[in-house]
Amino acid sequence: GRKWIKVSQLDQELKGQTVLVRGRVHAVRGKGKMAFLVVRESGYTVQCLASIAENIVSKQMLKFISGLNKESIIDVEGEVSVPPGEIAGTSQQVEIQIRKLFCVSKALPSLPLTLEDASRSELDFEKAEKEGKQYVKVGQDTRLNNRVLDLRTPCNQAVFRVQSHVSMLFREYLVSEDFVEVHTPKLMAGASEGGSSVFTLDYKGQPACLAQSPQLHKQMGICADFGRVFEIGPVFRAENSFTHRHLCEFTGLDLEMEIKEHYFEVIDLLDKLFVHIFDGLNSKCKKELEAINQQYPFEPLKEAGTIVDPMGDLNTESEKKLGQLVKDKYDTDFYILHRYPLAVRPFYTMPCADDPRYTNSFDVFIRGEEIISGAQRVHDVDLLTKRAIECGIDVKSLSTYIDSFRYGVVPHGGLGVGLERVVMLFCALGNIRKTSMFPRDPQRLTP
Ligand code: 4AD
């Protein structure tokens, strides 16, 4: 009988069976009475052979196969065989002897990117040959302008499977800890994180903002007695700086929770949450991490570590230096800093009880760069109002938020994580555009 199978599932157990595979023409080469075709599906590849010997396929068919354009979608029916020795250049260690082949969707004959294999995907060999060079690097803009092609490389297929696992593991752990998943509005009357990096728009004649975080509404969820809430959703920042780690739209992993005795309860939870995420990635995404590592070699993360009491806020340079220091001294790539000065944290951050020049707040770093920031929140209405005014915030635009605290609220705290940053830093990818499917930065609004 006919049996559809994924390229990734083709193995030697299937020897002798007839299978049906749908994939793309990754490479094709005609040679005498034979055609060699590499079929790719979701980053996995298999070699398929067509032969006119013994009338397995017709002469016309052989010609048709040899003339297929790369990246066209094809259905192949054939018998699985196991050749002696190793098969170089494909991910699957079996071959398919083609019986039938249909072209489902034709691709244009020339491509703006070369997608031969993982290590070559950043290199344009056709262009290099024309220019008489050994290789030409395809610039990041070319890749991003042609993102649907770029995303087809094994490395990029793996990156977004890893990303999917991060949000799945985040949700899995929090649901098991009795958190409720919520969805807060992204259209808001005022800025949630202060004025400078906010996108403004017209909301049917009323001035409005795109949410810079779910901050205010997740806290209102606590005021509404949900106890523990989390959200996975879009976050908008009108960033002016064009850097390797800032996007104008990213995916926020946010949580907010009641605090019983000490704000360290939040740090405790985050520590366990991230151990769950990292362990989950290492055990569930072995193949993906390997594919990424093949193109962009990286070292696995070291054990978690904690250091306390920094005296000031950090810029990129000092974060990196500190990362090196922590690595040298504590041999870790994942660590937490806390007790930031009041002046460098948002208005809703709780001052320390023993010294209000500092706050009950923390940042978490991977490989020397920030991925999480969090804190205990001010839950006293008068202090909250005072802090908003001190920070130059238009209190009127926040009045429904502030009013939510007037009917009683439990002490609480929480944190926000940037999904793209977690994947970028876990996989040591060096640029956040690599971990956003269709990145939005100060210079890019398409594709
Ligand atoms: O540090 P941020 O701005 O904190 C907040 O939004 C707070 N409301 C969080 C809280 O619960 N206290 O953003 C949180 C995280 C950062 O640690 C970083 O990982 C990521 O979001 N992030 C960005 N990621 C990509 N592009 C940007 N422009 C980002 N800005 C922040």
XYZ file of C-alpha atoms and ligand atoms in Angstrom:
478
model
C 0.000 0.000 0.000
C 0.978 3.664 -0.324
C 2.619 5.099 2.730
C 3.267 8.816 3.271
C 6.337 9.368 5.360
C 8.394 12.333 6.508
C 11.970 12.582 5.260
C 13.160 12.823 8.882
C 11.572 9.408 9.599
C 13.251 7.542 6.742
C 15.529 4.915 8.219
C 16.983 1.502 7.469
C 14.033 -0.307 9.091
C 12.014 0.702 6.011
C 14.313 -1.163 3.618
C 12.351 -2.726 0.739
C 9.138 -0.815 1.502
C 7.415 1.526 -0.913
C 7.068 5.036 0.513
C 5.621 8.347 -0.591
C 7.512 11.516 0.274
C 6.724 15.185 -0.302
C 9.592 17.630 -0.283
C 11.616 20.153 -2.213
C 14.185 19.618 -4.934
C 17.331 20.358 -2.942
C 19.790 19.310 -5.637
C 19.511 17.442 -8.931
C 22.057 15.959 -11.288
C 21.555 13.876 -14.433
C 24.258 11.391 -15.378
C 23.834 9.038 -18.339
C 20.957 6.687 -17.647
C 20.575 7.944 -14.099
C 19.349 11.029 -12.272
C 20.374 11.840 -8.698
C 17.924 13.928 -6.787
C 18.221 15.180 -3.196
C 14.807 15.817 -1.652
C 14.564 18.093 1.395
C 11.721 18.378 3.892
C 11.896 20.693 6.946
C 15.685 20.730 6.808
C 16.115 16.924 6.447
C 17.425 15.460 3.194
C 17.329 12.118 1.363
C 18.937 10.965 -1.869
C 16.574 9.618 -4.560
C 17.690 7.775 -7.686
C 15.959 7.447 -11.039
C 17.215 4.939 -13.570
C 16.023 4.044 -17.060
C 17.678 0.644 -16.736
C 15.060 -2.156 -16.519
C 12.403 0.409 -17.490
C 11.934 1.573 -13.886
C 11.291 5.086 -15.196
C 10.876 6.256 -18.787
C 13.374 8.302 -20.772
C 11.011 11.297 -20.714
C 10.683 10.964 -16.963
C 14.460 10.967 -16.545
C 14.656 14.142 -18.639
C 11.851 15.716 -16.633
C 13.591 14.931 -13.331
C 16.959 16.213 -14.542
C 15.324 19.496 -15.568
C 13.496 20.179 -12.278
C 14.146 23.597 -10.754
C 15.655 23.648 -7.290
C 13.170 24.302 -4.460
C 10.188 23.004 -6.498
C 7.771 20.892 -4.440
C 7.611 17.273 -5.573
C 5.931 14.029 -4.552
C 8.175 10.979 -4.914
C 7.041 7.367 -4.742
C 9.695 4.698 -4.549
C 11.355 1.849 -2.747
C 13.673 2.390 0.212
C 17.109 0.887 -0.262
C 20.236 0.793 1.859
C 23.451 1.237 -0.104
C 26.714 -0.140 1.291
C 28.799 2.481 3.071
C 27.937 5.932 4.300
C 25.872 8.416 2.255
C 27.606 11.768 2.210
C 25.735 15.043 1.999
C 22.277 13.991 3.167
C 20.822 13.697 6.643
C 19.141 10.298 6.040
C 21.197 7.140 5.617
C 18.882 5.454 3.067
C 18.037 6.043 -0.583
C 14.775 5.981 -2.497
C 14.586 4.239 -5.881
C 12.124 6.476 -7.723
C 9.076 4.767 -9.311
C 6.866 7.828 -9.761
C 7.413 11.544 -9.402
C 4.991 14.478 -9.593
C 5.831 18.154 -9.533
C 3.260 19.779 -7.222
C 4.550 23.362 -7.338
C 7.285 24.743 -9.547
C 9.939 27.178 -8.277
C 11.601 29.871 -10.384
C 14.816 28.631 -12.014
C 17.124 31.029 -10.168
C 17.195 31.793 -6.452
C 18.499 34.857 -4.626
C 20.077 32.583 -1.982
C 21.978 29.316 -2.118
C 20.506 26.684 0.175
C 22.758 23.727 -0.542
C 23.401 22.760 3.056
C 23.751 24.205 6.510
C 27.320 25.359 6.369
C 26.904 26.802 2.872
C 23.669 28.671 3.449
C 25.495 31.884 4.258
C 27.711 31.517 1.213
C 26.731 32.260 -2.370
C 28.805 29.887 -4.501
C 27.154 30.763 -7.804
C 28.023 34.418 -7.353
C 31.522 33.496 -6.173
C 32.136 31.434 -9.303
C 31.054 34.343 -11.497
C 33.334 36.703 -9.617
C 36.241 34.250 -9.613
C 36.334 34.063 -5.807
C 36.326 31.054 -3.543
C 33.182 32.195 -1.774
C 30.938 35.228 -1.304
C 29.099 35.827 1.923
C 25.396 36.488 1.596
C 24.696 39.570 3.695
C 22.146 39.475 6.461
C 19.904 41.904 4.580
C 19.781 39.629 1.529
C 18.826 36.764 3.816
C 16.166 38.776 5.617
C 14.778 40.227 2.377
C 14.334 36.635 1.200
C 13.357 35.287 4.584
C 11.006 32.515 3.359
C 13.958 31.003 1.500
C 16.434 31.714 4.274
C 14.148 30.014 6.807
C 14.349 26.758 4.826
C 17.946 25.991 5.878
C 18.402 23.162 8.407
C 19.827 25.636 10.916
C 16.855 27.988 10.699
C 14.367 25.119 10.799
C 16.074 24.101 14.045
C 16.159 27.633 15.514
C 12.378 27.990 15.325
C 11.739 24.513 16.680
C 13.933 25.443 19.656
C 11.966 28.690 20.011
C 8.693 26.764 19.978
C 10.035 24.512 22.745
C 11.027 27.488 24.906
C 7.462 28.819 25.021
C 6.047 25.306 25.432
C 8.388 24.611 28.394
C 7.651 28.049 29.910
C 3.911 27.360 29.722
C 4.271 23.761 30.921
C 6.164 24.725 34.070
C 3.957 27.670 35.002
C 0.706 25.757 34.474
C 2.104 23.020 36.754
C 2.743 25.754 39.358
C -0.899 26.905 39.228
C -0.410 29.975 37.002
C -3.285 31.131 34.759
C -2.487 32.043 31.158
C -3.938 35.461 30.302
C -4.094 37.729 27.258
C -3.840 41.443 27.956
C -4.621 44.274 25.494
C -1.921 45.516 23.158
C -3.797 48.767 22.453
C -3.429 51.081 25.436
C -4.291 54.622 26.482
C -0.823 55.309 27.971
C 2.745 53.950 27.991
C 3.428 51.094 30.442
C 7.238 51.410 30.635
C 7.749 55.170 30.262
C 7.563 57.459 27.278
C 10.599 57.300 25.040
C 10.281 53.930 23.322
C 6.531 53.879 22.717
C 4.694 53.598 19.390
C 1.763 55.985 19.332
C -1.326 55.770 17.169
C -4.774 57.168 16.692
C -7.491 55.068 18.355
C -10.664 56.370 16.728
C -9.767 59.951 17.519
C -8.185 59.194 20.889
C -4.376 59.144 21.362
C -3.170 55.604 22.061
C -0.045 53.426 22.418
C 1.053 49.931 21.451
C 1.784 47.980 24.645
C 5.492 48.112 25.634
C 4.789 45.164 27.970
C 1.827 43.494 29.682
C 3.101 45.068 32.918
C 0.078 47.093 34.013
C -2.590 44.598 33.022
C -0.794 41.570 34.446
C -0.671 43.433 37.778
C -4.369 44.234 37.385
C -4.831 40.458 36.979
C -3.338 40.139 40.484
C -5.735 42.860 41.716
C -8.487 40.693 40.186
C -7.515 37.727 42.413
C -5.906 35.428 39.836
C -2.980 34.948 42.228
C -0.479 33.877 39.570
C -0.700 34.853 35.893
C 1.490 34.548 32.816
C 1.350 35.671 29.211
C 3.145 34.903 25.969
C 2.542 37.741 23.552
C 3.840 40.573 21.380
C 5.685 43.517 22.916
C 6.306 46.754 21.026
C 9.278 49.062 21.570
C 9.970 52.064 19.347
C 13.715 51.465 19.670
C 15.954 54.040 18.051
C 19.143 52.090 18.495
C 20.041 49.584 15.809
C 21.771 46.823 17.791
C 22.300 43.063 17.724
C 19.762 42.562 20.527
C 16.969 45.108 20.120
C 13.828 44.611 18.053
C 10.848 46.937 17.660
C 8.514 43.983 18.128
C 9.424 40.906 20.128
C 7.667 38.124 22.019
C 7.417 38.663 25.741
C 7.227 35.814 28.238
C 5.763 37.537 31.275
C 4.626 36.400 34.682
C 3.263 38.021 37.804
C 2.644 36.343 41.179
C 1.551 36.926 44.729
C 4.419 37.248 47.216
C 3.802 35.726 50.648
C 6.901 36.770 52.619
C 9.836 37.886 50.488
C 10.400 38.886 46.886
C 12.998 36.126 46.610
C 9.969 33.852 46.056
C 9.941 35.260 42.503
C 13.668 34.586 42.027
C 13.229 31.062 43.403
C 10.479 30.367 40.897
C 12.456 31.829 38.006
C 15.473 29.711 38.887
C 13.400 26.501 38.770
C 11.543 27.684 35.665
C 14.756 28.238 33.717
C 16.328 25.005 34.855
C 13.153 23.322 33.497
C 13.501 25.214 30.197
C 17.236 24.533 29.735
C 16.962 20.856 30.746
C 13.962 20.504 28.421
C 15.847 22.033 25.497
C 18.881 19.836 26.096
C 16.773 16.679 26.232
C 14.049 17.424 23.646
C 15.981 19.437 21.056
C 19.163 17.382 20.640
C 18.876 17.177 16.838
C 17.978 20.846 16.536
C 20.855 22.020 18.731
C 23.197 19.883 16.662
C 21.954 21.453 13.418
C 22.421 24.957 14.826
C 25.826 24.063 16.201
C 26.897 22.805 12.798
C 26.389 26.213 11.271
C 27.197 28.366 14.308
C 29.395 26.394 16.727
C 28.738 27.145 20.386
C 29.596 25.935 23.850
C 26.809 24.553 26.022
C 25.738 26.665 28.992
C 27.505 26.251 32.300
C 25.628 25.724 35.567
C 23.586 28.550 37.100
C 25.207 31.034 39.498
C 24.130 34.033 41.575
C 25.916 37.234 42.582
C 24.480 40.083 44.598
C 24.680 43.820 45.328
C 25.908 45.631 42.236
C 26.201 49.398 42.681
C 24.911 50.680 39.352
C 22.967 49.896 36.206
C 24.826 48.171 33.411
C 25.430 48.979 29.788
C 26.274 46.417 27.084
C 29.984 46.793 27.668
C 29.863 46.332 31.430
C 27.352 43.482 31.133
C 29.797 41.682 28.882
C 32.759 42.364 31.174
C 30.741 41.197 34.127
C 29.781 38.080 32.187
C 33.456 37.303 31.725
C 34.173 38.035 35.384
C 31.381 35.753 36.542
C 32.486 33.083 34.135
C 36.084 33.254 35.368
C 35.194 33.402 39.043
C 32.097 31.209 39.291
C 32.382 29.216 36.040
C 28.780 29.893 35.022
C 26.937 31.397 32.036
C 23.589 31.910 33.755
C 23.366 34.254 36.724
C 21.163 36.760 38.533
C 21.951 40.277 39.765
C 19.619 42.047 42.197
C 18.990 45.152 44.309
C 19.258 47.721 41.510
C 19.296 51.459 42.312
C 15.853 53.132 42.307
C 16.871 55.622 39.624
C 17.421 52.983 36.950
C 14.190 50.994 37.416
C 10.599 51.742 36.269
C 8.224 53.678 38.544
C 6.270 50.580 39.624
C 9.366 48.944 41.215
C 9.354 48.394 45.010
C 12.083 50.272 46.950
C 14.066 48.185 49.449
C 12.668 48.376 52.989
C 16.128 48.896 54.534
C 17.399 51.474 52.009
C 14.971 53.103 49.558
C 17.809 54.224 47.280
C 17.746 50.609 46.065
C 14.947 48.334 44.846
C 13.696 44.783 45.217
C 14.548 44.110 41.593
C 16.756 41.798 39.565
C 18.075 41.040 36.098
C 19.085 37.641 34.773
C 21.938 37.132 32.333
C 22.996 34.431 29.914
C 26.522 34.578 28.491
C 26.866 38.107 29.861
C 23.697 39.601 28.332
C 20.332 40.406 29.911
C 17.398 38.100 29.145
C 15.068 38.775 32.068
C 14.178 41.702 34.238
C 11.874 41.558 37.201
C 10.957 42.977 40.570
C 8.546 43.283 43.441
C 5.915 45.965 42.627
C 4.712 48.899 44.661
C 1.214 47.976 45.860
C 0.545 51.051 48.005
C -1.559 53.595 46.045
C 0.078 56.705 47.521
C 3.628 55.494 46.973
C 2.736 54.319 43.449
C 1.284 57.740 42.561
C 4.293 59.515 44.079
C 6.746 57.338 42.152
C 4.865 57.850 38.864
C 4.993 61.629 39.313
C 8.700 61.521 40.279
C 9.368 59.592 37.076
C 7.586 62.245 35.008
C 4.670 60.011 34.049
C 1.236 61.367 33.118
C -0.718 59.884 36.033
C -4.074 60.550 34.339
C -3.259 58.101 31.539
C -2.619 55.455 34.239
C -5.628 56.238 36.420
C -7.469 52.922 35.851
C -4.261 51.039 36.711
C -3.652 53.020 39.887
C -7.329 52.800 40.894
C -7.139 48.979 40.727
C -5.001 49.094 43.886
C -7.630 51.012 45.895
C -9.774 47.946 46.619
C -7.049 45.874 48.250
C -4.254 43.912 46.601
C -1.791 41.237 47.715
C 1.955 42.027 47.620
C 3.250 40.796 44.296
C 6.130 40.693 41.857
C 7.023 39.258 38.502
C 9.269 39.360 35.518
C 9.517 39.718 31.774
C 11.654 37.615 29.440
C 12.462 38.251 25.790
C 11.831 35.007 23.880
C 14.117 35.920 20.971
C 16.906 36.814 23.397
C 16.628 33.495 25.220
C 17.049 31.575 21.968
C 19.779 33.923 20.706
C 21.821 33.553 23.882
C 21.133 29.877 24.588
C 22.295 29.020 21.069
C 24.963 31.783 21.024
C 23.635 33.155 17.725
C 25.012 36.673 18.127
C 22.118 38.559 16.500
C 18.478 38.710 17.562
C 17.339 38.880 13.912
C 18.346 35.227 13.621
C 15.767 34.236 16.234
C 12.835 36.326 15.021
C 10.967 34.725 12.137
C 10.189 38.066 10.474
C 12.181 40.651 12.467
C 11.021 44.225 12.951
C 13.877 46.612 13.694
C 14.278 50.386 13.235
C 15.006 49.835 9.536
C 12.789 46.881 8.686
C 9.022 46.513 8.364
C 9.022 43.789 5.656
C 8.734 40.974 4.702
O 13.619 44.833 30.743
P 12.244 45.031 30.182
O 11.986 46.307 29.474
O 11.231 44.811 31.378
C 9.874 44.917 31.313
O 9.231 45.025 30.276
C 9.208 44.726 32.635
N 7.777 45.046 32.503
C 9.406 43.308 33.073
C 8.890 43.048 34.442
O 8.073 42.179 34.631
N 9.407 43.759 35.409
O 11.933 43.833 29.187
C 11.954 42.499 29.629
C 12.816 41.640 28.720
C 14.292 42.008 28.727
O 14.972 41.367 29.762
C 14.759 41.515 27.383
O 15.006 40.115 27.411
C 13.548 41.729 26.517
O 12.419 41.815 27.366
N 13.649 42.966 25.729
C 13.840 42.998 24.396
N 14.000 42.036 23.488
C 14.154 42.397 22.210
N 14.136 43.666 21.766
C 13.973 44.694 22.642
N 13.921 45.936 22.194
C 13.812 44.370 24.028
N 13.618 45.113 25.141
C 13.512 44.235 26.156
